[in-house]
Coordinates of C-alpha atoms in Angstrom, one line a residue:
X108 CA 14.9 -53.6 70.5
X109 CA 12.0 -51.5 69.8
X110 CA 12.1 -50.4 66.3
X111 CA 9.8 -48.2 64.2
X112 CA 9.9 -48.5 60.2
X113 CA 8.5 -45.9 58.3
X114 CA 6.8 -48.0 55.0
X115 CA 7.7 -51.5 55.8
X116 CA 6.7 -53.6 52.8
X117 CA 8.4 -52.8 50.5
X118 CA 11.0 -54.1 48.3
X119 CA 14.0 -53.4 50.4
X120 CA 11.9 -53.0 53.8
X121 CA 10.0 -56.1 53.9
X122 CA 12.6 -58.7 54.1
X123 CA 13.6 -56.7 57.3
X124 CA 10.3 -56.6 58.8
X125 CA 9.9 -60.4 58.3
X126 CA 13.5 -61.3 60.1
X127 CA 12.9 -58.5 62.8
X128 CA 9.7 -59.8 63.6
X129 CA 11.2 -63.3 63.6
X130 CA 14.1 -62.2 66.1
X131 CA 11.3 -61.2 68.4
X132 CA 11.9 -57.6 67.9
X133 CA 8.9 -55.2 69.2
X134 CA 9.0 -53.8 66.1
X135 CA 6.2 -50.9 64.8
X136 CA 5.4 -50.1 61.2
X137 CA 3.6 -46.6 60.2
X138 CA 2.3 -46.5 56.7
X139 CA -1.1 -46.2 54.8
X140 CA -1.6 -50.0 55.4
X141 CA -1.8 -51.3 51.5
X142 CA 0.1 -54.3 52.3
X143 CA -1.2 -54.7 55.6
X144 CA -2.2 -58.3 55.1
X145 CA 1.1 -59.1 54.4
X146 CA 2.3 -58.0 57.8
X147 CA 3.4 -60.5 60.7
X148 CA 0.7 -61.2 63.2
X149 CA 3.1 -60.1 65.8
X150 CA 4.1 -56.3 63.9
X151 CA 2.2 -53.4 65.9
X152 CA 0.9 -51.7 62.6
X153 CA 0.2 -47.9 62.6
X154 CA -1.9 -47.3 60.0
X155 CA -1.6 -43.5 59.2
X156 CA -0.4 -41.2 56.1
X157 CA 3.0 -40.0 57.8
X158 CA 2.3 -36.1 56.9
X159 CA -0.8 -36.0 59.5
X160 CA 1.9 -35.0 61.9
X161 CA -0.3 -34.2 64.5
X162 CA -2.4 -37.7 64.1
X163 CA 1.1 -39.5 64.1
X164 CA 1.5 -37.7 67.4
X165 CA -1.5 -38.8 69.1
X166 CA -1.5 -42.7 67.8
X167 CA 2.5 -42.9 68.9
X168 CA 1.8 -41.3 71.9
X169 CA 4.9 -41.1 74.1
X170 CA 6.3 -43.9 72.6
X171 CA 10.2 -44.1 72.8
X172 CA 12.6 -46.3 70.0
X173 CA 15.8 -47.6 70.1
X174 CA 15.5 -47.5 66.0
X175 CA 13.5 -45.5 63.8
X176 CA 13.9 -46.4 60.0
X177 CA 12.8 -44.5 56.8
X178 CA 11.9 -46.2 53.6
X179 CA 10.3 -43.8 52.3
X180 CA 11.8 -40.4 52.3
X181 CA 12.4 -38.6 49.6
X182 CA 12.9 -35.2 49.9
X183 CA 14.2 -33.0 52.5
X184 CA 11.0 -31.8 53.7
X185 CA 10.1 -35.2 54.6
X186 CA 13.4 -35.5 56.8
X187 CA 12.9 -32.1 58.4
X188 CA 9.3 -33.6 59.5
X189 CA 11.1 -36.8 60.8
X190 CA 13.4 -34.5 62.8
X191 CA 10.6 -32.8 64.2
X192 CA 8.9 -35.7 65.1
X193 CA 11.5 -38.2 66.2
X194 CA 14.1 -36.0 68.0
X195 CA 14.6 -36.7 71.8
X196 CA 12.4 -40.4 70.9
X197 CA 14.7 -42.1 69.2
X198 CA 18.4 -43.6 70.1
X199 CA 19.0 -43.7 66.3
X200 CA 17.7 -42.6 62.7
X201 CA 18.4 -44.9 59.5
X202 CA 17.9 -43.0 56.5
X203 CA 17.8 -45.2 53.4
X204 CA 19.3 -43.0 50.5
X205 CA 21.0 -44.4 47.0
X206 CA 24.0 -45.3 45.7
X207 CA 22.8 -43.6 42.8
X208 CA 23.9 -40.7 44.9
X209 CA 28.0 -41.1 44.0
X210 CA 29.4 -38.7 41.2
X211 CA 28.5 -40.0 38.0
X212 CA 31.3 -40.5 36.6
X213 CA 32.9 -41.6 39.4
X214 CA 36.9 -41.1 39.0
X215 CA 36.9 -44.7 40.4
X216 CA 35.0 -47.2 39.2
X217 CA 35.8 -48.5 43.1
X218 CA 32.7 -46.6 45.1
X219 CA 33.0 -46.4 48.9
X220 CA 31.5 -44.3 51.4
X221 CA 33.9 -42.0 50.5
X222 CA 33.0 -41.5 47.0
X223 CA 31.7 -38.1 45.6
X224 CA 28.2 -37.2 45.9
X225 CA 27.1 -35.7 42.9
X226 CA 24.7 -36.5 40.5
X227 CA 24.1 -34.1 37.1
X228 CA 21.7 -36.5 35.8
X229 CA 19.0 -37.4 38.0
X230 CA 16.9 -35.1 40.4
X231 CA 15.9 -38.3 42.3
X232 CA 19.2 -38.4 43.7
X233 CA 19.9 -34.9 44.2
X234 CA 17.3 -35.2 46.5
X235 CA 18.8 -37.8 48.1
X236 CA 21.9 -36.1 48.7
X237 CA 20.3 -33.0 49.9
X238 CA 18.3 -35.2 52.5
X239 CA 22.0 -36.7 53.6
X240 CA 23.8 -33.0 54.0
X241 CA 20.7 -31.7 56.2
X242 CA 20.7 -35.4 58.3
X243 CA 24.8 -34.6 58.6
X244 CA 24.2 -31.2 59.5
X245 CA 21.4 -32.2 62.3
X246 CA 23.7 -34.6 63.6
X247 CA 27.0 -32.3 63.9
X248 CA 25.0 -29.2 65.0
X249 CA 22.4 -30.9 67.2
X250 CA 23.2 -34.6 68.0
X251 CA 20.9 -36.4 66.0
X252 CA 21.6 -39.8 66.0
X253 CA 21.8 -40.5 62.0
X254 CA 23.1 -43.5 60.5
X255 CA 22.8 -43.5 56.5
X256 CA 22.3 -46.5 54.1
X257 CA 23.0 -46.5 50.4
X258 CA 21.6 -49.5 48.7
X259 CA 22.3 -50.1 44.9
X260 CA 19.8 -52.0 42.9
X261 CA 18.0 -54.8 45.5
X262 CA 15.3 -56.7 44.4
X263 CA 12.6 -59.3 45.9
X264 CA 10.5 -61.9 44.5
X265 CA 7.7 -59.4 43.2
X266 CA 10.3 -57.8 40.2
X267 CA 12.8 -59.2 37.9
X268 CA 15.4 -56.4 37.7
X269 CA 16.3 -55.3 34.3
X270 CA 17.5 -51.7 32.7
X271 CA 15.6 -50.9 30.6
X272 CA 11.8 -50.6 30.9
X273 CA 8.7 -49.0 31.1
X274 CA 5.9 -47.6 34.1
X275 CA 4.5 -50.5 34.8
X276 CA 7.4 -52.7 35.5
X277 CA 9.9 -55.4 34.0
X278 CA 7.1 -57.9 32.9
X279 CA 6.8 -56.8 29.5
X280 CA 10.2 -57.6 28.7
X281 CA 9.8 -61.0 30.0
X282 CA 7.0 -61.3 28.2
X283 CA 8.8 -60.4 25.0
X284 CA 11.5 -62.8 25.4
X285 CA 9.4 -65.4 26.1
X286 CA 7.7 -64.7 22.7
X287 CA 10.9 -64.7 21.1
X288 CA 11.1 -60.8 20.3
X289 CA 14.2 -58.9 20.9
X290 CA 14.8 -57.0 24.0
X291 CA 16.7 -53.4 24.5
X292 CA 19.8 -53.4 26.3
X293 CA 21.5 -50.5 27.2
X294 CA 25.0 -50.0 25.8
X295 CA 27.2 -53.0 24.8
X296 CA 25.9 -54.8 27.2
X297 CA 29.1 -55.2 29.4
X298 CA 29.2 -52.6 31.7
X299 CA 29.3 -54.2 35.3
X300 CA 26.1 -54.0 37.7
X301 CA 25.4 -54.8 41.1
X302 CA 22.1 -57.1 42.4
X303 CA 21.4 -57.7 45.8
X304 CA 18.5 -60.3 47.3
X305 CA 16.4 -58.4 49.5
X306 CA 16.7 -61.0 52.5
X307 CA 20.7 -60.4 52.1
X308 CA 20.4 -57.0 52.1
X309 CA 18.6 -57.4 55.2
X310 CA 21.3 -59.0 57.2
X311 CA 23.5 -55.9 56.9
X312 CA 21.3 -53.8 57.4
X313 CA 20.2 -55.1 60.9
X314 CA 23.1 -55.5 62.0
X315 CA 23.7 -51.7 62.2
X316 CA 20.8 -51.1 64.5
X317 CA 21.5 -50.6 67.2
X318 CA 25.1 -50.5 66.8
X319 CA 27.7 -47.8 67.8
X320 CA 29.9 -47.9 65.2
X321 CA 26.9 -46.8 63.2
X322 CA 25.8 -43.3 64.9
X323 CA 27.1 -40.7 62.3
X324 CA 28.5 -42.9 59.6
X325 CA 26.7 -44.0 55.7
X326 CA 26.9 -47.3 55.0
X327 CA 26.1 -49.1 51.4
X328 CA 25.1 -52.5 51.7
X329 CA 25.3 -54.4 48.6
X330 CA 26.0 -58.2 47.3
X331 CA 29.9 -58.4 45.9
X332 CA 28.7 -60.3 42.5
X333 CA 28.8 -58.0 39.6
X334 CA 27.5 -59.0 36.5
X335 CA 27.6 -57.5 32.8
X336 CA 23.9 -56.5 31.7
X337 CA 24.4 -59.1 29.0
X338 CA 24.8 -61.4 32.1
X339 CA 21.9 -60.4 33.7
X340 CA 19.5 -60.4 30.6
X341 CA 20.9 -64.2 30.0
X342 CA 20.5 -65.4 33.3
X343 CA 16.8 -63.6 33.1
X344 CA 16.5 -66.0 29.8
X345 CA 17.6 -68.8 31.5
X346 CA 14.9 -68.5 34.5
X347 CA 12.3 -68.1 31.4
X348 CA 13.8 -71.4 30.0
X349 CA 14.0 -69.3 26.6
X350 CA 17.0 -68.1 24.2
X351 CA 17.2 -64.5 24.5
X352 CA 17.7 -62.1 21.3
X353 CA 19.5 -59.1 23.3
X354 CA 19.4 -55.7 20.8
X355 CA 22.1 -52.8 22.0
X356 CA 21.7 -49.7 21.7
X357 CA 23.6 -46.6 23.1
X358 CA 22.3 -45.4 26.6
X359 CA 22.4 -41.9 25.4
X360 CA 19.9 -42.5 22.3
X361 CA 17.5 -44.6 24.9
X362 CA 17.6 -41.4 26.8
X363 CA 16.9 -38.8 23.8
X364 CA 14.1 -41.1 22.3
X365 CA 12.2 -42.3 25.7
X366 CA 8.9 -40.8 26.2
X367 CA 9.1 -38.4 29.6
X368 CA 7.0 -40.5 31.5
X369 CA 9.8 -43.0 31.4
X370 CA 12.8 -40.9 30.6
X371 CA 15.7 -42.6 31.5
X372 CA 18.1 -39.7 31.3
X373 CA 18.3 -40.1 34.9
X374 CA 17.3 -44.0 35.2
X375 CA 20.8 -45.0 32.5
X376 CA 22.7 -42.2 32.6
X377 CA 23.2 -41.1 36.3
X378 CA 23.4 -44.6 37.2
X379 CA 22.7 -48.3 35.0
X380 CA 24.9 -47.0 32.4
X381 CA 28.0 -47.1 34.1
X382 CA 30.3 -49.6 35.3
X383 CA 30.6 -49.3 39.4
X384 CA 32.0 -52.1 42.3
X385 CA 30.6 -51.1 45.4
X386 CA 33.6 -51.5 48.5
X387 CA 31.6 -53.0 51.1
X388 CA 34.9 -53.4 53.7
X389 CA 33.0 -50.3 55.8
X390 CA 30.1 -52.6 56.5
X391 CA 32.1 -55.8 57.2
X392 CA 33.8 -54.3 59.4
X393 CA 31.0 -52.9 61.8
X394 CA 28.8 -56.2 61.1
X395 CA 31.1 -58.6 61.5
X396 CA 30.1 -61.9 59.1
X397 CA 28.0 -60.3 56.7
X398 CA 27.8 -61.6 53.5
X399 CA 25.6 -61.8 50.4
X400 CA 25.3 -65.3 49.7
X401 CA 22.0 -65.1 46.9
X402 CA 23.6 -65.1 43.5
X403 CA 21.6 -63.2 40.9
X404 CA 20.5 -66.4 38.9
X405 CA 19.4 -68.0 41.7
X406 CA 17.7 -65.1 43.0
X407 CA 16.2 -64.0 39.0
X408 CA 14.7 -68.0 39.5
X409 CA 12.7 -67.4 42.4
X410 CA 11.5 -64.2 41.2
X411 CA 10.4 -66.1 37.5
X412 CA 9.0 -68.2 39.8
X413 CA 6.8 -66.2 41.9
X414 CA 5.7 -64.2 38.9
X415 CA 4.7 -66.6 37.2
X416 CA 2.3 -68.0 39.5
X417 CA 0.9 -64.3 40.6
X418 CA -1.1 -63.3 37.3
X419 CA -1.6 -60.2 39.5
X420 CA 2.6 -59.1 38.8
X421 CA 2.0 -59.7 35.2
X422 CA 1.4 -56.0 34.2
X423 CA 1.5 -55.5 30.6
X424 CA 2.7 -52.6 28.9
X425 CA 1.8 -51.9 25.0
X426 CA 3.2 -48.4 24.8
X427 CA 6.3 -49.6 25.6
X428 CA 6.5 -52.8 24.2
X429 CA 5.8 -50.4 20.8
X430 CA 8.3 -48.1 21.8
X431 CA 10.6 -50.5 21.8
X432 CA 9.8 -52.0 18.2
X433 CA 9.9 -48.2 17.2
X434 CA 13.8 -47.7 18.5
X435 CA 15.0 -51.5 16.8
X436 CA 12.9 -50.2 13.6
X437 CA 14.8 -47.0 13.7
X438 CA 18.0 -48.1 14.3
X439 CA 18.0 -51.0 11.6
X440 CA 17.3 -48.4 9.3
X441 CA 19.9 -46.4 10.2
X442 CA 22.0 -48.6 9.2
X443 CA 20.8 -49.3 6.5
X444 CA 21.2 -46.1 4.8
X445 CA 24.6 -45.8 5.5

């Protein structure tokens, strides 16, 4: 097949790249080229920023695509440029959304494709959903080959996942349980989450290009482990060889006290908050043998692992490893003056 991803290397998009381009697939990336190095020799890179519409023209040419995929779409301006672009030169369009999309609350904790759209909480997925209605609307009205994907939380080697952080990333929690501090969880710590390895995630997710059963439909794609965040936090602990001191507090109070560059109204409430199990029968049944077969503590060891030995991941973060002392501070006192 002759595929064209928009970004590429990413932490959902760059497993696929590496499997496509070891199937043998002529597969194209277009993107500003910051990871270009990490690219297979055999990847036709086009190295452009995707809103020069008319320099995306001339380097694509007449190209035609069995498969163009976008990473990095965020708002429905981008996907009315994509249809403008790709219409008539592609035999199908793979839109990555979010599960983060669903009604929050659900009235199941069960999501399928099915499930509500509608999120109060977060703009990001607002967005999201507005990009799906106009892809639906393109495709009923015009024949625009869409298929829709709606990952949950995936990860790669380059992040631990955790809930609770700040702007630079999860390594300043690691670093505080490796120095024996305690760490923020949001809630009780036993609402149920979903992690899926990157490389798994990929499996499904090739196997709907080019597929039939795929051409007007949303897929999620998504591991069927689910884990408490106490789970999660442990299993974090346990890659770190440490014993973790895990401090709840409400998800509501993280999201009235987080500073706005960080504010995790949308981040906890419209979505790590709550308990969801993802239905993945949809996907099963138009990629026959899919499975997710990384669990998340061996996953979490191979990301340890990698970050570890990359000083270059190991971002630190003082205003939020204070902001975190502030919240424990201020909560011990609360209860102490009661």
């Amino acid at each position: 097949m002759k595929i064209l991803m928009i970004g590429g290397t990413g932490t959902i998009s760059s497993a696929i790249t590496r499997q496509l381009a070891a199937s043998g697939h002529d597969l194209w990336l277009l993107n500003r080229g910051t990871r270009k190095s990490e690219v297979p020799a055999n990847v036709k890179q086009v190295i452009v920023d995707i809103d020069d519409t008319d320099e995306v023209q001339r380097l694509l040419g007449n190209a035609q695509f069995d498969a163009v995929c976008e990473f990095i779409g965020f708002l429905p301006s981008q996907v009315e440029r994509d249809i403008r672009l790709f219409k008539g030169r592609t035999k199908q369009y793979v839109y990555i959304s979010s599960a983060s999309a669903y009604n929050k609350p659900a009235a199941n904790h069960v999501i399928t494709e099915g499930t509500t759209l509608a999120n109060p909480y977060w703009e990001y997925s607002r967005n999201k959903i507005a990009c799906e209605e106009l892809l639906l609307k393109t495709y009923r009205e015009e024949g625009f080959p869409i298929t829709i994907i709606r990952p949950s939380h995936t990860y790669c080697e380059r992040a631990v996942p955790v809930s609770v952080h700040g702007l630079k990333g999860s390594w300043q929690v690691l670093k505080r349980m490796m120095e024996g501090k305690q760490v923020l969880v949001n809630g009780d710590g036993s609402s149920l989450w979903t992690l899926t390895w990157n490389e798994d995630f990929a499996h499904g997710f090739i196997g709907l290009l080019g597929n039939p059963k795929a051409i007007g439909e949303a897929f999620q794609i998504m591991s069927d482990e689910q884990l408490s965040w106490d789970q999660i936090y442990q299993c974090v602990a346990n890659a770190l060889n440490v014993t973790p001191r895990l401090y709840h507090v409400a998800s509501d109070f993280l999201a009235a006290t987080s500073p706005k560059a960080w504010d995790f109204t949308g981040n906890l409430l419209g979505d790590k908050s709550l308990t969801v199990v993802f239905d993945c029968t949809k996907l099963k049944r138009a990629v026959p043998g899919f499975q997710a077969t990384t669990r998340f503590d061996e996953g979490v060891r191979r990301c340890v692992a990698y970050i570890l030995a990359h000083p270059e991941l190991q971002t630190e973060d003082p205003e939020f490893d204070a902001w975190c002392d502030r919240v424990i501070a201020a909560q011990e006192s609360a209860k102490q003056s009661i």
